[in-house]
Amino acid sequence: VQLQASGGGSVQAGGSLRLSCTASGRAFNSYTVAWFRQAPGTERTFVAGVSYGVGNRYYADSVKGRFTVSRDNAEKTVHLQMNSLKPDDTAMYYCAAASFLSETYYSTERYYNFWGQGTLVTVSS
């Protein structure tokens, strides 16, 4: 599967952005899809994910209550709605997918074998 991330941009603190991750290929509903982010000089970290099948959702503690992940299997798209953005949310955001990934591993980068190119989010104070 190939992934295309979009929707990044520059906003002021408190603002909102909606990221999209659109996939090509078959059987999209069999993939767990996650968002990771990487700020300059830091490691890439898990942000949010939605499982294959029933679509369980998972969030990093730092974004709970502010970010919402959703998927539209018919459109082969996963969205990340980001509200109440903070300067600490500034990063390159990547979407990633893994087929039939167990919930045990949803936040672990090395289990995802398909990655999008990244979209930059900049939040100013």
PDB file of C-alpha atoms in Angstrom:
ATOM      1  CA  VAL A   1       0.000   0.000   0.000  1.00  0.00           C
ATOM      2  CA  GLN A   2       1.183   3.556  -0.693  1.00  0.00           C
ATOM      3  CA  LEU A   3       0.337   6.419   1.646  1.00  0.00           C
ATOM      4  CA  GLN A   4      -0.010  10.130   0.951  1.00  0.00           C
ATOM      5  CA  ALA A   5      -0.140  12.531   3.879  1.00  0.00           C
ATOM      6  CA  SER A   6      -1.549  16.038   3.513  1.00  0.00           C
ATOM      7  CA  GLY A   7      -3.097  18.891   5.447  1.00  0.00           C
ATOM      8  CA  GLY A   8      -0.147  20.335   7.309  1.00  0.00           C
ATOM      9  CA  GLY A   9       0.406  24.057   7.658  1.00  0.00           C
ATOM     10  CA  SER A  10       1.117  26.933   9.991  1.00  0.00           C
ATOM     11  CA  VAL A  11      -1.324  27.964  12.691  1.00  0.00           C
ATOM     12  CA  GLN A  12      -1.292  29.952  15.891  1.00  0.00           C
ATOM     13  CA  ALA A  13      -1.574  28.284  19.270  1.00  0.00           C
ATOM     14  CA  GLY A  14      -5.154  27.280  19.976  1.00  0.00           C
ATOM     15  CA  GLY A  15      -5.906  26.740  16.322  1.00  0.00           C
ATOM     16  CA  SER A  16      -6.873  23.590  14.448  1.00  0.00           C
ATOM     17  CA  LEU A  17      -5.658  21.516  11.527  1.00  0.00           C
ATOM     18  CA  ARG A  18      -6.931  18.367   9.889  1.00  0.00           C
ATOM     19  CA  LEU A  19      -4.410  15.941   8.466  1.00  0.00           C
ATOM     20  CA  SER A  20      -5.338  13.288   5.947  1.00  0.00           C
ATOM     21  CA  CYS A  21      -3.618  10.051   5.002  1.00  0.00           C
ATOM     22  CA  THR A  22      -4.876   8.573   1.752  1.00  0.00           C
ATOM     23  CA  ALA A  23      -3.925   5.077   0.687  1.00  0.00           C
ATOM     24  CA  SER A  24      -3.704   3.347  -2.633  1.00  0.00           C
ATOM     25  CA  GLY A  25      -3.945  -0.391  -2.988  1.00  0.00           C
ATOM     26  CA  ARG A  26      -6.351  -3.053  -1.858  1.00  0.00           C
ATOM     27  CA  ALA A  27      -7.734  -4.242   1.451  1.00  0.00           C
ATOM     28  CA  PHE A  28      -7.273  -0.908   3.225  1.00  0.00           C
ATOM     29  CA  ASN A  29      -9.610  -2.030   5.987  1.00  0.00           C
ATOM     30  CA  SER A  30      -7.114  -4.737   6.971  1.00  0.00           C
ATOM     31  CA  TYR A  31      -4.500  -2.149   7.969  1.00  0.00           C
ATOM     32  CA  THR A  32      -3.923  -0.463  11.283  1.00  0.00           C
ATOM     33  CA  VAL A  33      -3.033   3.139  10.466  1.00  0.00           C
ATOM     34  CA  ALA A  34      -1.172   5.469  12.803  1.00  0.00           C
ATOM     35  CA  TRP A  35       0.228   8.955  12.945  1.00  0.00           C
ATOM     36  CA  PHE A  36       3.713   9.595  14.248  1.00  0.00           C
ATOM     37  CA  ARG A  37       5.526  12.890  14.559  1.00  0.00           C
ATOM     38  CA  GLN A  38       9.091  14.051  14.703  1.00  0.00           C
ATOM     39  CA  ALA A  39      10.282  17.447  15.883  1.00  0.00           C
ATOM     40  CA  PRO A  40      13.774  18.660  14.919  1.00  0.00           C
ATOM     41  CA  GLY A  41      16.444  16.939  16.965  1.00  0.00           C
ATOM     42  CA  THR A  42      14.069  14.432  18.494  1.00  0.00           C
ATOM     43  CA  GLU A  43      12.993  10.869  17.838  1.00  0.00           C
ATOM     44  CA  ARG A  44       9.798  10.023  16.027  1.00  0.00           C
ATOM     45  CA  THR A  45       6.966   9.325  18.438  1.00  0.00           C
ATOM     46  CA  PHE A  46       3.491   7.868  18.275  1.00  0.00           C
ATOM     47  CA  VAL A  47       0.579  10.309  18.171  1.00  0.00           C
ATOM     48  CA  ALA A  48      -2.608   8.405  17.380  1.00  0.00           C
ATOM     49  CA  GLY A  49      -3.800   5.301  15.606  1.00  0.00           C
ATOM     50  CA  VAL A  50      -6.889   3.462  14.464  1.00  0.00           C
ATOM     51  CA  SER A  51      -7.012  -0.299  14.216  1.00  0.00           C
ATOM     52  CA  TYR A  52      -8.125  -2.488  11.365  1.00  0.00           C
ATOM     53  CA  GLY A  53     -11.514  -4.154  11.695  1.00  0.00           C
ATOM     54  CA  VAL A  54     -13.574  -2.470  14.395  1.00  0.00           C
ATOM     55  CA  GLY A  55     -11.502   0.701  14.271  1.00  0.00           C
ATOM     56  CA  ASN A  56     -10.360   1.024  17.878  1.00  0.00           C
ATOM     57  CA  ARG A  57      -8.601   4.324  18.478  1.00  0.00           C
ATOM     58  CA  TYR A  58      -5.431   5.001  20.444  1.00  0.00           C
ATOM     59  CA  TYR A  59      -3.787   8.238  21.501  1.00  0.00           C
ATOM     60  CA  ALA A  60      -0.584   9.416  23.079  1.00  0.00           C
ATOM     61  CA  ASP A  61      -1.215  11.020  26.449  1.00  0.00           C
ATOM     62  CA  SER A  62       0.039  14.351  25.149  1.00  0.00           C
ATOM     63  CA  VAL A  63      -2.780  14.636  22.608  1.00  0.00           C
ATOM     64  CA  LYS A  64      -5.724  12.997  24.376  1.00  0.00           C
ATOM     65  CA  GLY A  65      -8.737  15.260  24.413  1.00  0.00           C
ATOM     66  CA  ARG A  66      -7.315  17.477  21.661  1.00  0.00           C
ATOM     67  CA  PHE A  67      -6.749  15.149  18.700  1.00  0.00           C
ATOM     68  CA  THR A  68      -9.211  12.767  17.086  1.00  0.00           C
ATOM     69  CA  VAL A  69      -8.285  10.022  14.638  1.00  0.00           C
ATOM     70  CA  SER A  70     -10.865   8.549  12.286  1.00  0.00           C
ATOM     71  CA  ARG A  71     -10.947   6.366   9.223  1.00  0.00           C
ATOM     72  CA  ASP A  72     -13.099   6.123   6.134  1.00  0.00           C
ATOM     73  CA  ASN A  73     -12.492   2.739   4.561  1.00  0.00           C
ATOM     74  CA  ALA A  74     -14.567   3.541   1.502  1.00  0.00           C
ATOM     75  CA  GLU A  75     -12.321   6.529   0.785  1.00  0.00           C
ATOM     76  CA  LYS A  76      -9.176   4.714   1.992  1.00  0.00           C
ATOM     77  CA  THR A  77      -8.408   7.684   4.186  1.00  0.00           C
ATOM     78  CA  VAL A  78      -7.481   8.271   7.809  1.00  0.00           C
ATOM     79  CA  HIS A  79      -7.912  11.743   9.268  1.00  0.00           C
ATOM     80  CA  LEU A  80      -6.274  13.356  12.257  1.00  0.00           C
ATOM     81  CA  GLN A  81      -8.279  16.292  13.566  1.00  0.00           C
ATOM     82  CA  MET A  82      -6.021  18.427  15.723  1.00  0.00           C
ATOM     83  CA  ASN A  83      -7.605  21.041  17.970  1.00  0.00           C
ATOM     84  CA  SER A  84      -6.210  23.334  20.656  1.00  0.00           C
ATOM     85  CA  LEU A  85      -2.805  23.113  19.043  1.00  0.00           C
ATOM     86  CA  LYS A  86       0.253  24.036  21.074  1.00  0.00           C
ATOM     87  CA  PRO A  87       3.760  25.055  19.998  1.00  0.00           C
ATOM     88  CA  ASP A  88       4.941  21.661  21.294  1.00  0.00           C
ATOM     89  CA  ASP A  89       2.848  20.041  18.550  1.00  0.00           C
ATOM     90  CA  THR A  90       5.184  21.501  15.939  1.00  0.00           C
ATOM     91  CA  ALA A  91       6.675  18.590  14.001  1.00  0.00           C
ATOM     92  CA  MET A  92       6.701  16.637  10.794  1.00  0.00           C
ATOM     93  CA  TYR A  93       3.722  14.300  10.906  1.00  0.00           C
ATOM     94  CA  TYR A  94       3.886  10.898   9.236  1.00  0.00           C
ATOM     95  CA  CYS A  95       1.178   8.351   8.640  1.00  0.00           C
ATOM     96  CA  ALA A  96       2.045   4.685   8.681  1.00  0.00           C
ATOM     97  CA  ALA A  97       0.219   1.429   8.068  1.00  0.00           C
ATOM     98  CA  ALA A  98       0.637  -2.201   8.976  1.00  0.00           C
ATOM     99  CA  SER A  99      -1.497  -5.123   7.917  1.00  0.00           C
ATOM    100  CA  PHE A 100      -3.418  -6.856  10.724  1.00  0.00           C
ATOM    101  CA  LEU A 101      -1.227  -5.250  13.353  1.00  0.00           C
ATOM    102  CA  SER A 102      -1.974  -6.471  16.869  1.00  0.00           C
ATOM    103  CA  GLU A 103      -3.188  -3.861  19.316  1.00  0.00           C
ATOM    104  CA  THR A 104      -0.181  -4.734  21.436  1.00  0.00           C
ATOM    105  CA  TYR A 105       2.126  -3.034  18.958  1.00  0.00           C
ATOM    106  CA  TYR A 106       0.065  -0.107  17.673  1.00  0.00           C
ATOM    107  CA  SER A 107       2.378   2.561  19.117  1.00  0.00           C
ATOM    108  CA  THR A 108       5.659   0.903  18.087  1.00  0.00           C
ATOM    109  CA  GLU A 109       7.219   2.409  15.003  1.00  0.00           C
ATOM    110  CA  ARG A 110       9.183  -0.634  13.860  1.00  0.00           C
ATOM    111  CA  TYR A 111       6.049  -2.697  13.261  1.00  0.00           C
ATOM    112  CA  TYR A 112       4.794  -0.344  10.558  1.00  0.00           C
ATOM    113  CA  ASN A 113       6.102  -1.233   7.124  1.00  0.00           C
ATOM    114  CA  PHE A 114       4.366   1.402   4.998  1.00  0.00           C
ATOM    115  CA  TRP A 115       4.992   5.113   5.489  1.00  0.00           C
ATOM    116  CA  GLY A 116       3.808   8.325   3.910  1.00  0.00           C
ATOM    117  CA  GLN A 117       6.136  11.190   3.070  1.00  0.00           C
ATOM    118  CA  GLY A 118       5.243  13.456   5.991  1.00  0.00           C
ATOM    119  CA  THR A 119       3.431  16.755   6.302  1.00  0.00           C
ATOM    120  CA  LEU A 120       4.763  19.673   8.346  1.00  0.00           C
ATOM    121  CA  VAL A 121       2.766  21.235  11.168  1.00  0.00           C
ATOM    122  CA  THR A 122       4.016  24.493  12.672  1.00  0.00           C
ATOM    123  CA  VAL A 123       2.296  26.038  15.668  1.00  0.00           C
ATOM    124  CA  SER A 124       3.351  29.530  16.717  1.00  0.00           C
ATOM    125  CA  SER A 125       2.801  31.082  20.123  1.00  0.00           C
TER     126      SER A 125
END
